[in-house]
Amino acid sequence: MTPMRLYSGPLSMFGAKAQIAAIEKCLDFELVMAPFTKEDRYDPTHPDVLRINPKKQLPVLIHGDLEIFDSTQIFEYFEDFKPHPALWPAGAAERARARLLEHRSDEVYFPHVVRLMLLEDRPADPAAVAARAAAAMFYESMEAQLAGRDYLAGDLTYADIAFYMAQLFGDRKGAPITNATPQLIRWRDRMTLRPAVRTVAGAMANYLATNRRPAPDWLPKT
């Protein structure tokens, strides 16, 4: 079968999730970066993305005659296609808990970051204040999750990849992890040292620097 083709973008959080996972799984894939501008974002985006994803969003994966979108669906395909190295736990209950952590990152935590994106020029707006407070509460729950663990579900899983990228954008938009959650900071440092993360997050850091956009100090540069 031909190599996978993964469509992402220089500031696509969900695309970066899929790219990190593909590298961690040692998959043979071609990365296609959709054009991005500050003014137009990803519009017009790559025609394959427009054709495959009704939401016109990244990432998209093509593998032979398979065409799928959504980072979580791509995670699941990666795991079915190449079970080892595993990025979900072995037991059904532990796997369900890890999947829930990944879902919470995307659907519970990240909406607060999206709210901050929309209110970037109004940080004192009550909605922005509430979003930062909600993010801080989420960090506390992840701190508790890390008790006695190096990663959120024991070993590295897709949940760690998802939350690492989500909190990166949280930091960029005004809701950084602080010393109030020291285990979470150590987890972030541990994730940052992983070669797959350094490759993907480092490229994002370089893009931000080239375009004179601020980036967190802890973000690796390639």
CSV table of C-alpha atoms in Angstrom, one decimal:
chain,number,residue,atom,x,y,z
A,1,MET,CA,0.0,0.0,0.0
A,2,THR,CA,1.2,3.5,-0.8
A,3,PRO,CA,2.3,5.7,2.1
A,4,MET,CA,-0.3,7.6,4.1
A,5,ARG,CA,-0.9,11.3,3.2
A,6,LEU,CA,-1.6,13.5,6.1
A,7,TYR,CA,-2.9,17.1,5.6
A,8,SER,CA,-2.1,19.5,8.3
A,9,GLY,CA,-1.2,23.2,8.6
A,10,PRO,CA,1.5,25.3,10.3
A,11,LEU,CA,-0.8,26.3,13.1
A,12,SER,CA,-3.3,23.4,13.1
A,13,MET,CA,-3.5,22.1,16.6
A,14,PHE,CA,-5.5,19.0,15.5
A,15,GLY,CA,-3.2,18.4,12.6
A,16,ALA,CA,-0.2,18.5,14.9
A,17,LYS,CA,-1.9,15.9,17.1
A,18,ALA,CA,-2.2,13.5,14.2
A,19,GLN,CA,1.4,14.3,13.0
A,20,ILE,CA,2.9,13.6,16.4
A,21,ALA,CA,0.9,10.3,16.7
A,22,ALA,CA,2.1,9.2,13.2
A,23,ILE,CA,5.7,9.8,14.2
A,24,GLU,CA,5.3,8.0,17.5
A,25,LYS,CA,3.8,5.0,15.7
A,26,CYS,CA,6.7,5.0,13.2
A,27,LEU,CA,4.2,5.2,10.3
A,28,ASP,CA,5.3,5.8,6.7
A,29,PHE,CA,3.5,9.0,5.7
A,30,GLU,CA,3.7,12.1,3.6
A,31,LEU,CA,2.9,15.4,5.3
A,32,VAL,CA,1.1,17.9,3.1
A,33,MET,CA,0.9,21.4,4.7
A,34,ALA,CA,-2.1,23.4,3.6
A,35,PRO,CA,-1.3,27.1,3.0
A,36,PHE,CA,-2.1,29.5,5.9
A,37,THR,CA,-2.2,33.3,6.2
A,38,LYS,CA,-3.0,35.5,9.1
A,39,GLU,CA,-5.7,37.3,7.1
A,40,ASP,CA,-7.4,34.3,5.3
A,41,ARG,CA,-6.4,31.5,7.6
A,42,TYR,CA,-6.8,28.3,5.6
A,43,ASP,CA,-9.2,29.8,3.1
A,44,PRO,CA,-8.9,28.7,0.3
A,45,THR,CA,-7.6,25.4,1.7
A,46,HIS,CA,-6.3,22.4,-0.1
A,47,PRO,CA,-8.9,20.9,-2.6
A,48,ASP,CA,-8.5,17.4,-1.0
A,49,VAL,CA,-9.5,18.8,2.3
A,50,LEU,CA,-12.5,20.6,0.8
A,51,ARG,CA,-13.5,17.3,-0.9
A,52,ILE,CA,-13.1,15.0,2.0
A,53,ASN,CA,-14.2,17.0,5.1
A,54,PRO,CA,-17.6,18.7,5.0
A,55,LYS,CA,-16.4,21.0,7.8
A,56,LYS,CA,-13.4,22.1,5.6
A,57,GLN,CA,-11.1,21.6,8.5
A,58,LEU,CA,-7.7,19.9,9.1
A,59,PRO,CA,-6.5,17.2,9.5
A,60,VAL,CA,-7.4,14.9,6.7
A,61,LEU,CA,-5.8,11.5,6.1
A,62,ILE,CA,-5.7,9.6,2.8
A,63,HIS,CA,-4.4,6.0,2.7
A,64,GLY,CA,-5.0,4.1,-0.5
A,65,ASP,CA,-8.8,4.4,-1.1
A,66,LEU,CA,-9.4,5.4,2.6
A,67,GLU,CA,-10.2,9.0,3.2
A,68,ILE,CA,-11.0,10.2,6.7
A,69,PHE,CA,-11.0,13.4,8.8
A,70,ASP,CA,-11.0,14.4,12.4
A,71,SER,CA,-7.9,13.8,14.6
A,72,THR,CA,-9.6,11.3,16.9
A,73,GLN,CA,-10.8,9.2,14.0
A,74,ILE,CA,-7.3,9.3,12.6
A,75,PHE,CA,-5.9,8.2,16.0
A,76,GLU,CA,-8.2,5.2,15.9
A,77,TYR,CA,-7.2,4.3,12.4
A,78,PHE,CA,-3.5,4.5,13.3
A,79,GLU,CA,-4.0,2.1,16.3
A,80,ASP,CA,-6.0,-0.4,14.2
A,81,PHE,CA,-3.6,-0.2,11.3
A,82,LYS,CA,-0.4,-0.6,13.4
A,83,PRO,CA,-1.2,-1.8,16.9
A,84,HIS,CA,2.5,-1.6,18.0
A,85,PRO,CA,3.8,0.5,19.6
A,86,ALA,CA,0.5,0.9,21.3
A,87,LEU,CA,-0.8,4.4,22.1
A,88,TRP,CA,-3.9,3.1,23.9
A,89,PRO,CA,-3.8,1.0,27.1
A,90,ALA,CA,-4.4,-2.8,26.7
A,91,GLY,CA,-7.3,-3.2,29.1
A,92,ALA,CA,-10.8,-2.3,28.0
A,93,ALA,CA,-11.5,-0.1,31.1
A,94,GLU,CA,-8.1,1.6,31.0
A,95,ARG,CA,-8.5,2.2,27.3
A,96,ALA,CA,-11.9,3.8,27.9
A,97,ARG,CA,-10.5,6.1,30.6
A,98,ALA,CA,-7.7,7.2,28.3
A,99,ARG,CA,-10.1,7.8,25.4
A,100,LEU,CA,-12.2,9.9,27.8
A,101,LEU,CA,-9.2,12.0,28.7
A,102,GLU,CA,-8.5,12.6,25.0
A,103,HIS,CA,-12.2,13.6,24.5
A,104,ARG,CA,-12.1,15.9,27.5
A,105,SER,CA,-9.1,17.7,26.2
A,106,ASP,CA,-10.8,18.4,22.8
A,107,GLU,CA,-14.4,18.9,24.0
A,108,VAL,CA,-14.2,20.2,27.6
A,109,TYR,CA,-10.9,22.1,27.8
A,110,PHE,CA,-10.3,23.4,24.3
A,111,PRO,CA,-13.6,25.3,24.0
A,112,HIS,CA,-12.3,27.6,26.8
A,113,VAL,CA,-9.2,28.3,24.6
A,114,VAL,CA,-11.4,29.0,21.6
A,115,ARG,CA,-13.3,31.6,23.7
A,116,LEU,CA,-10.0,33.2,24.6
A,117,MET,CA,-9.1,33.3,20.9
A,118,LEU,CA,-12.3,35.2,20.2
A,119,LEU,CA,-11.7,37.6,23.0
A,120,GLU,CA,-7.9,38.1,22.5
A,121,ASP,CA,-8.3,41.9,22.3
A,122,ARG,CA,-10.5,42.0,25.4
A,123,PRO,CA,-8.7,40.0,28.1
A,124,ALA,CA,-10.7,41.7,30.9
A,125,ASP,CA,-14.0,40.7,29.4
A,126,PRO,CA,-16.0,38.6,31.9
A,127,ALA,CA,-16.2,35.8,29.4
A,128,ALA,CA,-12.4,35.8,29.0
A,129,VAL,CA,-11.9,35.9,32.8
A,130,ALA,CA,-14.3,32.9,33.2
A,131,ALA,CA,-12.5,31.0,30.4
A,132,ARG,CA,-9.1,31.4,32.1
A,133,ALA,CA,-10.6,30.3,35.4
A,134,ALA,CA,-12.2,27.2,33.8
A,135,ALA,CA,-8.8,26.4,32.2
A,136,ALA,CA,-7.1,26.6,35.6
A,137,MET,CA,-9.7,24.2,37.1
A,138,PHE,CA,-9.0,21.8,34.2
A,139,TYR,CA,-5.3,22.0,34.9
A,140,GLU,CA,-6.1,21.0,38.5
A,141,SER,CA,-8.0,18.0,37.4
A,142,MET,CA,-5.0,16.9,35.2
A,143,GLU,CA,-2.7,17.5,38.1
A,144,ALA,CA,-4.7,15.0,40.1
A,145,GLN,CA,-4.7,12.6,37.1
A,146,LEU,CA,-0.9,12.6,37.1
A,147,ALA,CA,-0.5,11.5,40.8
A,148,GLY,CA,2.1,8.8,40.7
A,149,ARG,CA,2.2,8.7,36.9
A,150,ASP,CA,4.6,10.0,34.2
A,151,TYR,CA,1.7,10.3,31.7
A,152,LEU,CA,-2.0,10.9,32.0
A,153,ALA,CA,-3.0,7.2,31.5
A,154,GLY,CA,0.2,5.6,32.8
A,155,ASP,CA,2.2,5.1,29.6
A,156,LEU,CA,2.2,7.6,26.8
A,157,THR,CA,-1.2,7.6,25.0
A,158,TYR,CA,-3.1,9.7,22.5
A,159,ALA,CA,-4.6,11.5,25.5
A,160,ASP,CA,-1.1,13.0,26.3
A,161,ILE,CA,-0.6,14.1,22.6
A,162,ALA,CA,-4.0,15.7,22.5
A,163,PHE,CA,-3.7,17.6,25.8
A,164,TYR,CA,-0.1,18.7,25.1
A,165,MET,CA,-1.2,20.4,21.9
A,166,ALA,CA,-4.3,21.9,23.4
A,167,GLN,CA,-2.5,23.4,26.4
A,168,LEU,CA,0.1,24.8,24.0
A,169,PHE,CA,-2.7,26.9,22.5
A,170,GLY,CA,-4.1,27.6,25.9
A,171,ASP,CA,-0.7,29.1,26.9
A,172,ARG,CA,-0.5,31.1,23.7
A,173,LYS,CA,-4.0,32.6,24.3
A,174,GLY,CA,-3.6,33.6,27.9
A,175,ALA,CA,-4.3,30.5,30.0
A,176,PRO,CA,-0.8,29.0,30.8
A,177,ILE,CA,-0.1,26.2,33.2
A,178,THR,CA,1.4,27.7,36.3
A,179,ASN,CA,3.4,26.6,39.4
A,180,ALA,CA,0.0,25.8,41.0
A,181,THR,CA,0.2,22.5,39.1
A,182,PRO,CA,3.9,21.4,39.4
A,183,GLN,CA,3.3,17.8,38.3
A,184,LEU,CA,1.6,19.1,35.1
A,185,ILE,CA,4.6,21.3,34.4
A,186,ARG,CA,6.9,18.2,34.8
A,187,TRP,CA,4.6,16.3,32.5
A,188,ARG,CA,4.8,19.1,29.9
A,189,ASP,CA,8.6,19.1,30.1
A,190,ARG,CA,8.6,15.3,29.7
A,191,MET,CA,6.4,15.5,26.6
A,192,THR,CA,8.5,18.3,25.2
A,193,LEU,CA,11.6,16.1,25.3
A,194,ARG,CA,10.0,13.4,23.1
A,195,PRO,CA,11.5,13.5,19.6
A,196,ALA,CA,8.1,13.4,17.9
A,197,VAL,CA,6.9,16.3,19.9
A,198,ARG,CA,10.1,18.3,19.4
A,199,THR,CA,9.8,17.8,15.6
A,200,VAL,CA,6.2,19.0,15.4
A,201,ALA,CA,6.1,21.6,18.1
A,202,GLY,CA,9.5,22.9,17.1
A,203,ALA,CA,8.3,23.5,13.5
A,204,MET,CA,5.3,25.4,14.9
A,205,ALA,CA,7.6,27.5,17.1
A,206,ASN,CA,9.8,28.3,14.1
A,207,TYR,CA,6.7,29.3,12.1
A,208,LEU,CA,5.6,31.6,15.0
A,209,ALA,CA,9.0,33.2,15.2
A,210,THR,CA,9.3,33.7,11.5
A,211,ASN,CA,5.9,35.4,11.4
A,212,ARG,CA,6.8,37.5,14.5
A,213,ARG,CA,4.1,35.9,16.7
A,214,PRO,CA,4.6,35.2,20.4
A,215,ALA,CA,5.3,31.7,21.5
A,216,PRO,CA,5.7,30.1,25.0
A,217,ASP,CA,9.3,30.1,26.3
A,218,TRP,CA,9.2,26.4,26.9
A,219,LEU,CA,8.2,25.6,23.3
A,220,PRO,CA,11.1,23.8,21.6
A,221,LYS,CA,12.7,25.3,18.4
A,222,THR,CA,14.2,23.1,15.7
